[in-house]
Short mmCIF file of C-alpha atoms in Angstrom, two decimals:
data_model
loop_
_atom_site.label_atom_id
_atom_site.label_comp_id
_atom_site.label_asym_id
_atom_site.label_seq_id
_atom_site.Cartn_x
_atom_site.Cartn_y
_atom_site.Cartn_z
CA UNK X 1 56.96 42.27 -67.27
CA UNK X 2 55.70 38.85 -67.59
CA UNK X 3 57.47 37.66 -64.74
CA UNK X 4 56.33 40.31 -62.57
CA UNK X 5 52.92 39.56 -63.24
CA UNK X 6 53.14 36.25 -62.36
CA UNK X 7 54.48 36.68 -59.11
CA UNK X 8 51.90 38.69 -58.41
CA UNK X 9 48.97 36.52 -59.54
CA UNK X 10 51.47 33.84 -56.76
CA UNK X 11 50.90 36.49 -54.21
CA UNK X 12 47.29 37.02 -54.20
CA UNK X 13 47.34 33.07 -54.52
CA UNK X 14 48.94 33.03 -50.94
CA UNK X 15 47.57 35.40 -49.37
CA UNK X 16 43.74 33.88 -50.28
CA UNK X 17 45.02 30.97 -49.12
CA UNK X 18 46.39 32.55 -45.90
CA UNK X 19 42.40 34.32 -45.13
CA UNK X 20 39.93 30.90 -46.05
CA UNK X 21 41.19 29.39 -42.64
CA UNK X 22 40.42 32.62 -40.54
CA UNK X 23 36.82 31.96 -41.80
CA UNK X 24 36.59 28.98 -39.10
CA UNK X 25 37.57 31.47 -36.45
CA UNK X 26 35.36 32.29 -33.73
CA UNK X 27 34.15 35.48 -35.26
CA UNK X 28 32.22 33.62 -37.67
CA UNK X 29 28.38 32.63 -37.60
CA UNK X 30 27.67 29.01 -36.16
CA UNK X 31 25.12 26.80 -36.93
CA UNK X 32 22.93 24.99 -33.87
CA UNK X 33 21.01 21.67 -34.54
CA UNK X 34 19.28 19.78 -32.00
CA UNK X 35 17.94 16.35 -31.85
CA UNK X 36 15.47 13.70 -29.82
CA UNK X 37 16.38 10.26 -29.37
CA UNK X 38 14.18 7.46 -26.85
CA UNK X 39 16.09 4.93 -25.09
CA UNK X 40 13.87 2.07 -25.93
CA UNK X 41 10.67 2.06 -27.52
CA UNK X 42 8.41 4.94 -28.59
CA UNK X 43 5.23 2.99 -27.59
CA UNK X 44 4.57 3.55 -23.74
CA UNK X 45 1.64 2.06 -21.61
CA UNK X 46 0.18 3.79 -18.47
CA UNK X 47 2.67 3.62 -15.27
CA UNK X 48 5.91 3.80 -17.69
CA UNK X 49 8.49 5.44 -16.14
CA UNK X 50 10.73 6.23 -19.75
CA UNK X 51 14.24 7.78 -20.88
CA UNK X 52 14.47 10.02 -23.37
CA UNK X 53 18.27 12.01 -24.66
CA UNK X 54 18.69 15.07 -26.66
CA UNK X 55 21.56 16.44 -28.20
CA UNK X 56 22.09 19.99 -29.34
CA UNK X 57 26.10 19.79 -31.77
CA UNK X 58 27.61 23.17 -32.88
CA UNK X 59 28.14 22.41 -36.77
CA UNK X 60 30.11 25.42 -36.89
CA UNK X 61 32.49 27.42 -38.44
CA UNK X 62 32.24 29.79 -35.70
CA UNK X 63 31.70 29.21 -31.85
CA UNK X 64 28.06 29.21 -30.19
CA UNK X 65 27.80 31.09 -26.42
CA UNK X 66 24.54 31.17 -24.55
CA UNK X 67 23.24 28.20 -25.30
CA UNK X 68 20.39 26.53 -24.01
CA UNK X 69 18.30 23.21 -24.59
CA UNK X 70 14.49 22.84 -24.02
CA UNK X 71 11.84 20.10 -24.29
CA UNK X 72 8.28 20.18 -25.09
CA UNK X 73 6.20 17.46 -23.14
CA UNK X 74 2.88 16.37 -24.03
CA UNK X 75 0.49 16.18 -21.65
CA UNK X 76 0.85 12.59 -21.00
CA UNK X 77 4.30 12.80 -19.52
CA UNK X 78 5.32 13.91 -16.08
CA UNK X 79 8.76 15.17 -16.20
CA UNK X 80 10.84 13.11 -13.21
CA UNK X 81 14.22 15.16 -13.46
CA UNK X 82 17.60 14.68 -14.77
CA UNK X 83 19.37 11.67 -15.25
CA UNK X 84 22.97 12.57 -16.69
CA UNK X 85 24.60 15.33 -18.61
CA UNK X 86 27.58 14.69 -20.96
CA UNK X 87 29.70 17.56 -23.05
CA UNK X 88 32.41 17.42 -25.43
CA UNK X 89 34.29 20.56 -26.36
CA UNK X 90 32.07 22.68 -24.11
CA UNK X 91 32.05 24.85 -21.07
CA UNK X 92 28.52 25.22 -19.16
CA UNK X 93 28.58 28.74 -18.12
CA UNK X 94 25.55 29.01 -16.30
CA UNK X 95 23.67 26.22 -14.11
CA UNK X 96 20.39 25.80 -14.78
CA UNK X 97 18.42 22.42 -14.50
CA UNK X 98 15.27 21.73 -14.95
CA UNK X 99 12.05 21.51 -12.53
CA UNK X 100 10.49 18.58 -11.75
CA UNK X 101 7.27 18.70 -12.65
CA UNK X 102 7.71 20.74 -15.90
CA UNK X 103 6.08 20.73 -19.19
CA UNK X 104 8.91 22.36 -20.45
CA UNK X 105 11.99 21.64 -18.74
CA UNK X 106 14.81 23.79 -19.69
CA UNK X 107 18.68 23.50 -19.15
CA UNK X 108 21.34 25.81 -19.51
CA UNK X 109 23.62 27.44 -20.00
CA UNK X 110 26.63 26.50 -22.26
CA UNK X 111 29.84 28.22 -24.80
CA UNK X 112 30.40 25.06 -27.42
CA UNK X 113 33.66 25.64 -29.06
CA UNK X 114 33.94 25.40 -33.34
CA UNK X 115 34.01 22.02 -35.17
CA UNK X 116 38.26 20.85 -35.22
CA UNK X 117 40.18 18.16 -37.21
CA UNK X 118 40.65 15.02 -35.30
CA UNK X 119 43.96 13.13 -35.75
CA UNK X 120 41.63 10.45 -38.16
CA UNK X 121 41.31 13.34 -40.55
CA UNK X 122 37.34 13.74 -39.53
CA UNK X 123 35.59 16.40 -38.20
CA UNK X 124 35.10 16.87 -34.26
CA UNK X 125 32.28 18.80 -33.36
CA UNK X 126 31.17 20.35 -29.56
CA UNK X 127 28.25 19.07 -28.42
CA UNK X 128 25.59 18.61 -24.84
CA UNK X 129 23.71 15.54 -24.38
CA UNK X 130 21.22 16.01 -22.18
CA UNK X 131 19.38 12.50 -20.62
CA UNK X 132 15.92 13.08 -18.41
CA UNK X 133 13.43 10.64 -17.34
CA UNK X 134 9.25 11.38 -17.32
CA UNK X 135 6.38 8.96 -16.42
CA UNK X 136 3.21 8.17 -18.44
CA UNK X 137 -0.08 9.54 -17.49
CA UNK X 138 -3.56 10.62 -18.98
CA UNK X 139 -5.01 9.33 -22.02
CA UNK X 140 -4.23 6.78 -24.53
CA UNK X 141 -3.65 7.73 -28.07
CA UNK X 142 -0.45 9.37 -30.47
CA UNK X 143 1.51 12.05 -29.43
CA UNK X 144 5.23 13.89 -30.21
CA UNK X 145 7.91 14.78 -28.34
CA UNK X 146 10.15 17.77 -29.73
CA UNK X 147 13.56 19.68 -28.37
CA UNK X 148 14.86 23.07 -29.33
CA UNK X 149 18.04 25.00 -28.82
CA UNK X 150 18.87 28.80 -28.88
CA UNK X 151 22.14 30.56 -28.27
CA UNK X 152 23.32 34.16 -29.09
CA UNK X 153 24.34 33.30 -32.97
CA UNK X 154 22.36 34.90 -35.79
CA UNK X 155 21.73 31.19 -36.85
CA UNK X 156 21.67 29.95 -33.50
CA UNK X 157 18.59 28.41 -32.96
CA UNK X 158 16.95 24.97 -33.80
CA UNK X 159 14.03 22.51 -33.35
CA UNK X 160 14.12 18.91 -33.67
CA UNK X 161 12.15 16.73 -35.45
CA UNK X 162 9.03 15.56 -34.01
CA UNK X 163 9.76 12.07 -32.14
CA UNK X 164 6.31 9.73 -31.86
CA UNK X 165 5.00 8.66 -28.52
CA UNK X 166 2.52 5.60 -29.49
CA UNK X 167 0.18 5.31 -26.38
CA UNK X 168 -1.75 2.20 -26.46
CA UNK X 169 -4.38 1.66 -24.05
CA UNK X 170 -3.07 -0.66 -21.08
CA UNK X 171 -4.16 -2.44 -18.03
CA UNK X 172 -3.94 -0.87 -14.68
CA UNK X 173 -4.08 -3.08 -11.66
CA UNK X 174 -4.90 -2.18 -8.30
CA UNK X 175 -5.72 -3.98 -5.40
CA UNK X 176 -8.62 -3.67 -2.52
CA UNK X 177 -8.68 -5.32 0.62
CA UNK X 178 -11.46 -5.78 3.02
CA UNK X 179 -10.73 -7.71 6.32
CA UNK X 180 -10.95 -7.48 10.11
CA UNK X 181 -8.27 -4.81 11.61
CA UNK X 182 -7.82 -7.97 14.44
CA UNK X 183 -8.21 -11.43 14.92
CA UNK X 184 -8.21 -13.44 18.15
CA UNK X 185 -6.22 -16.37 18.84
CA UNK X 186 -8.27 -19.93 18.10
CA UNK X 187 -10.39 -17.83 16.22
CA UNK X 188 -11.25 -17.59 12.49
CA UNK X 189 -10.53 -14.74 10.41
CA UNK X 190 -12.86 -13.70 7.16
CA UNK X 191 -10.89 -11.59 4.44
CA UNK X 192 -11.94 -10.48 0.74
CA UNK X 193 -9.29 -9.25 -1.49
CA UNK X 194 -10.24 -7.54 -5.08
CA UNK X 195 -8.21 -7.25 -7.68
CA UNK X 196 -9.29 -3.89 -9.76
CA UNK X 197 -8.46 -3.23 -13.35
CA UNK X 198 -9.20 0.39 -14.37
CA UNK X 199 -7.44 0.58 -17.54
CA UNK X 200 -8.04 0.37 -21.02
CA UNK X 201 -6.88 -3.26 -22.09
CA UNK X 202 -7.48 -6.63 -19.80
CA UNK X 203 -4.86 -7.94 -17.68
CA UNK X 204 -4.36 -11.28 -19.24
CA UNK X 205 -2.92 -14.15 -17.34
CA UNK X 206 -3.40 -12.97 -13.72
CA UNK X 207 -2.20 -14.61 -10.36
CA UNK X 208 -3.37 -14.07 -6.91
CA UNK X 209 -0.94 -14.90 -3.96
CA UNK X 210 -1.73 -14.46 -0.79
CA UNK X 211 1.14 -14.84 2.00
CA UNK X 212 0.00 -15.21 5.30
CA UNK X 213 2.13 -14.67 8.66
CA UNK X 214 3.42 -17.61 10.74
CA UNK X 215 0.24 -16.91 13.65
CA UNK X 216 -2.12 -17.64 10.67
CA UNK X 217 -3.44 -21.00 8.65
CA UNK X 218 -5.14 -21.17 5.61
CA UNK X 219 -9.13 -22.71 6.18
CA UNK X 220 -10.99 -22.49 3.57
CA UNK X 221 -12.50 -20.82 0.23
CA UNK X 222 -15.72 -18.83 0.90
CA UNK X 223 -16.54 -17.37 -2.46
CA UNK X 224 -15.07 -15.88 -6.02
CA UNK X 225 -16.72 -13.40 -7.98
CA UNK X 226 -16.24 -11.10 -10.39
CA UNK X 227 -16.53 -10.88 -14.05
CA UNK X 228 -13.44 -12.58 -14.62
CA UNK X 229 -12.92 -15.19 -16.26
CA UNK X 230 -10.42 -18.25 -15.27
CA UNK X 231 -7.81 -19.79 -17.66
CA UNK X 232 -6.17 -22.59 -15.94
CA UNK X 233 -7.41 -25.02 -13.90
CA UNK X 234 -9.13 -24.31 -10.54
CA UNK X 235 -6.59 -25.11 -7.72
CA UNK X 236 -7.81 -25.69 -4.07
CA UNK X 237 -5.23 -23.99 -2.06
CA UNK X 238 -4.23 -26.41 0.27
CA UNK X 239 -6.03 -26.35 4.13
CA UNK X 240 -3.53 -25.66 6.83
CA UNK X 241 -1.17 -24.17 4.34
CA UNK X 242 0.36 -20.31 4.68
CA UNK X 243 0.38 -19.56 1.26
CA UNK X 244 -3.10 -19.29 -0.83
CA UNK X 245 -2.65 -18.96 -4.75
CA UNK X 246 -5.06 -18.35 -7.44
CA UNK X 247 -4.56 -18.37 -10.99
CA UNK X 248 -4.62 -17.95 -13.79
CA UNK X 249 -7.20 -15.19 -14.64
CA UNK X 250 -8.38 -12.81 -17.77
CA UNK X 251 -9.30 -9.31 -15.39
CA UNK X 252 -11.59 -7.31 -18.56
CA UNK X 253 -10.88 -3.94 -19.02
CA UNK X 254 -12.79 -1.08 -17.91
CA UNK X 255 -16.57 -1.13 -19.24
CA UNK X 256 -18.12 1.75 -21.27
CA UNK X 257 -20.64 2.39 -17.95
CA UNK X 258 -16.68 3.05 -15.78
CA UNK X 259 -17.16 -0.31 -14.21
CA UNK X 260 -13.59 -1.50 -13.66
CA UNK X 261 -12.71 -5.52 -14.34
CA UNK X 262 -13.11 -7.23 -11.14
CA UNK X 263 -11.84 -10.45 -9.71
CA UNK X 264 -13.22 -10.84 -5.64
CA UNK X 265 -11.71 -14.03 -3.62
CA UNK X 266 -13.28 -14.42 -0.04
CA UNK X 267 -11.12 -16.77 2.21
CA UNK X 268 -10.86 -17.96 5.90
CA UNK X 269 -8.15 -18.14 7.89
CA UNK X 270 -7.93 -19.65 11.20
CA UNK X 271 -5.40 -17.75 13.84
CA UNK X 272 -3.32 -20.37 15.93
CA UNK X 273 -4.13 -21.03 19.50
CA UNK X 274 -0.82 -20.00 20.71
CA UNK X 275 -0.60 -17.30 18.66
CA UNK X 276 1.35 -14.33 19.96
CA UNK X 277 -0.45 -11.08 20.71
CA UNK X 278 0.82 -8.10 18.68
CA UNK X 279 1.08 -7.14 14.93
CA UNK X 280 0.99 -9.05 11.98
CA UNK X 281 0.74 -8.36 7.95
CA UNK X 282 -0.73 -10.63 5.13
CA UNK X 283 0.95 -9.89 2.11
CA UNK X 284 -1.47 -9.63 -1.53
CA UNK X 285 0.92 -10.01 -4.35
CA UNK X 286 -0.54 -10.08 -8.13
CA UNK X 287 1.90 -10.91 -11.12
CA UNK X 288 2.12 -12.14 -15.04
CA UNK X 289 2.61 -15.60 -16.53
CA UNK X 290 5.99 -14.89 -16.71
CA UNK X 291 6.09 -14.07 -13.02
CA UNK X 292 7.07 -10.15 -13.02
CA UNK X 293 5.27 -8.23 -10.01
CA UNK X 294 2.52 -6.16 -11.46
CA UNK X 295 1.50 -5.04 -7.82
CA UNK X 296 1.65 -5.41 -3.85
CA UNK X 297 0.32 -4.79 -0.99
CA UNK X 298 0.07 -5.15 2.83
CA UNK X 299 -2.69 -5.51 5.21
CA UNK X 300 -1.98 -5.12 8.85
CA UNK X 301 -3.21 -7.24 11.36
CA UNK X 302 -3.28 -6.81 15.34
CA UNK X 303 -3.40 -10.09 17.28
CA UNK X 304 -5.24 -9.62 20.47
CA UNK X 305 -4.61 -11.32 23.54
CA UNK X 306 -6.23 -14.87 24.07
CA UNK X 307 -9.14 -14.00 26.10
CA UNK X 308 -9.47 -15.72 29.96
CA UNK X 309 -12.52 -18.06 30.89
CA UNK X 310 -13.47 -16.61 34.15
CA UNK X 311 -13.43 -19.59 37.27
CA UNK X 312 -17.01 -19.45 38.58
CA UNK X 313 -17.41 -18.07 42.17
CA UNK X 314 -18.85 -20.76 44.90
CA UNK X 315 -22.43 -19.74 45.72
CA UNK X 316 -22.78 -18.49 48.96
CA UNK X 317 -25.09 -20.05 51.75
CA UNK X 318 -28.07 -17.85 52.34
CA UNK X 319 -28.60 -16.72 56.11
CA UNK X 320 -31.92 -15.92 57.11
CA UNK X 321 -32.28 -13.46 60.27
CA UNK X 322 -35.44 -12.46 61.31
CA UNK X 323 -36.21 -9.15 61.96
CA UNK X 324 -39.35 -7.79 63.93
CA UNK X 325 -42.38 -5.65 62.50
CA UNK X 326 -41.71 -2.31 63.80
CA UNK X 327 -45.34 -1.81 64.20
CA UNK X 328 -46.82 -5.19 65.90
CA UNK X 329 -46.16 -6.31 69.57
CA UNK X 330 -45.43 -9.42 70.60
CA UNK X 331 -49.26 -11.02 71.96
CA UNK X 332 -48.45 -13.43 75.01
CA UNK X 333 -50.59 -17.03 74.03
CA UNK X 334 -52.74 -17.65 77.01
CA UNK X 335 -52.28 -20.34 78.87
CA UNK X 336 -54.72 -23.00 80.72
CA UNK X 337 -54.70 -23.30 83.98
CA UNK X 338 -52.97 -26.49 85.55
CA UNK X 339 -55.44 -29.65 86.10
CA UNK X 340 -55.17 -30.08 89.75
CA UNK X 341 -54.05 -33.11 91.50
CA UNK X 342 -56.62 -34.67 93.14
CA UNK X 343 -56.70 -34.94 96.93
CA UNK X 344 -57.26 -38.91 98.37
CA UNK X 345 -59.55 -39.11 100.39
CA UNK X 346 -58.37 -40.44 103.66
CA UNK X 347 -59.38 -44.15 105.24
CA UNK X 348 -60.52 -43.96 108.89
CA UNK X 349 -58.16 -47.34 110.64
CA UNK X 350 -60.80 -49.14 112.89
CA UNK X 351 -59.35 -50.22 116.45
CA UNK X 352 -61.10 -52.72 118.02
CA UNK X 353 -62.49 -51.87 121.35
CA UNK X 354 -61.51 -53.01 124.03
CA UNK X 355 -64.04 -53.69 127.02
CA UNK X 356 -64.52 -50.64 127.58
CA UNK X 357 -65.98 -50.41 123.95
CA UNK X 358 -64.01 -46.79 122.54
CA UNK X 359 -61.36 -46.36 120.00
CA UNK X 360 -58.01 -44.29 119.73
CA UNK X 361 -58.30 -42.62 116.43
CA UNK X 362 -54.97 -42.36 113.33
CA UNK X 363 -54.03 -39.51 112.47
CA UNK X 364 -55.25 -38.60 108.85
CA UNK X 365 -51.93 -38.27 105.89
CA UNK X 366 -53.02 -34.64 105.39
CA UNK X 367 -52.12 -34.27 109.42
CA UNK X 368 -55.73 -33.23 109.63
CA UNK X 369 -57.51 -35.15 112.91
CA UNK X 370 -60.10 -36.34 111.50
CA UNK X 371 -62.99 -38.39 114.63
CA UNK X 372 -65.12 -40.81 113.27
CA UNK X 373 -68.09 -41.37 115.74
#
């Protein structure tokens, strides 16, 4: 009898040891955790564009279906979409990605298999990693970041922890440009760039370049202003010169009135003779001590054609014609009477007599017999 008791006490020993593995089948409850993870830093200024990863692992015993992953965004980030999606011992069921533009972007849906022995002796577990990118807007201050998970397991479902999001205030740079939409060749162009700083911290360190096209020269310096304040000595950009720099400068932040930092530079240029009509662009570039680009921009330029000194007519020689009253009549001048030529007066030609004492008279010139007793 003793015997047959132990072999049954050896029976129920194997056949225990034949039912604790079926409790890692998939009929069994799994657990679902989730977690947050940042790429690089937690703190984030204004502009950022910054990764973030989560990660929702079946701990097991049993197999998870249905599952989906979801992230909570403060208000301060914009989500930009979906960067990358990795799986291990997982089949994605469903696609669904998220929206950009969410404050809760969502993906789905997956089956994650239960947790197996690797060949090292250690545990393998299914899992969804899940990478998305958002950008940094609003306010300054501390926020969180938090992921959850759901599937169709009674213990299914999980939140991460909260993951910090340190906002400090930052500079934000823009720039403003007020020139001439032309310029004509030989002539002299008048430009102010401003450099604007509307955020919360100054923009320390600040250089102004200011690349002009091949059709332009630099002339001169009109004016800075601004409440800006300069750090390294004052360079003369050089006359004749393309380029035009200006640096270094501490923009202040934003006042408590709104008024944004300001740093104003007014310069001449002088557009070549022979410059070539059509379009041009003078490039504004801003950037750090260390020389990283903290903005751009463009301003467009349309050379006109040289204009054309006009070649002076001759002036013409005036002709005078003289035309008639309509109403007057020509008066005739009167004229005098010829003075008339005096008649001579004709001399009588004695003869001398002869015995017989009478004369034979000459005829006078006017043929006119004239007897003189």
């Amino acid at each position: 009898m003793h015997s047959t008791r132990v072999a049954r006490m050896l029976f129920s020993l194997s056949l225990l040891g034949l039912l604790l593995p079926l409790a890692g089948c998939g009929s069994a409850d799994a657990k679902l955790a989730v977690s947050m993870a940042a790429a690089s830093s937690t703190a984030v200024s204004t502009g950022d564009v910054v990764t973030y990863s989560v990660t929702a692992v079946n701990e097991g015993p049993g197999s998870l279906s249905g599952v989906t992953v979801s992230v909570d965004l403060p208000s301060v980030l914009r989500f930009d979409g979906t960067t990358g999606v990795t799986s291990s011992g997982s089949i994605r069921n469903i696609y669904q990605d998220a929206a950009t533009g969410s404050g809760q972007p969502t993906w789905g849906t997956w089956s994650l298999t239960p947790p197996t022995r690797n060949s090292k002796g250690g545990q393998s577990r299914s899992e969804v990693t899940i990478t998305f990118q958002a950008t940094v807007t609003g306010s300054p201050g501390n926020y969180t970041i938090t992921a959850s998970a759901s599937s169709n397991s009674k213990y299914g479902t999980a939140q991460s922890s909260p993951l910090p999001i340190i906002f400090a205030p930052s500079p934000s740079l823009t720039a403003v440009a007020n020139c001439p939409v032309s310029a004509i060749p030989g002539g002299y162009y008048t430009c102010q760039i401003s450099v604007l700083n509307e955020g919360g911290a100054a923009a320390n360190n600040v250089d102004l370049l200011i690349n002009m096209p091949g059709q332009f020269a630099f002339y001169k310096t009109d004016s800075i202003s601004g409440n800006s304040a300069r750090v390294s000595s004052i360079l003369v950009p050089a006359q004749g010169s393309s380029l035009a720099y200006y640096g270094e400068w501490n923009i202040p932040a934003r006042n408590g009135g709104g008024q944004p930092g300001n740093l104003s530079v007014s310069f001449s240029a002088q557009t070549l003779p022979d410059a070539t009509a059509g379009k041009a662009t003078i490039s504004v570039q801003v950037a750090d001590d260390s020389g990283n680009l903290l903005l751009s921009t463009s301003i467009p330029v349309s050379i006109l054609s040289a204009p054309v000194t006009p070649t002076p007519s001759p002036t013409p020689t005036p002709v005078y014609t003289a035309t008639p009253s309509p109403t007057s009549e020509a008066t005739p001048t009167p004229t005098a009477p010829p003075t008339p030529i005096p008649t001579p007066t004709p001399t009588a030609t004695p003869t001398a007599s002869g015995p017989t004492g009478s004369a034979t008279p000459s005829p006078s010139p006017s043929g006119t017999l004239i007897t003189i007793p």
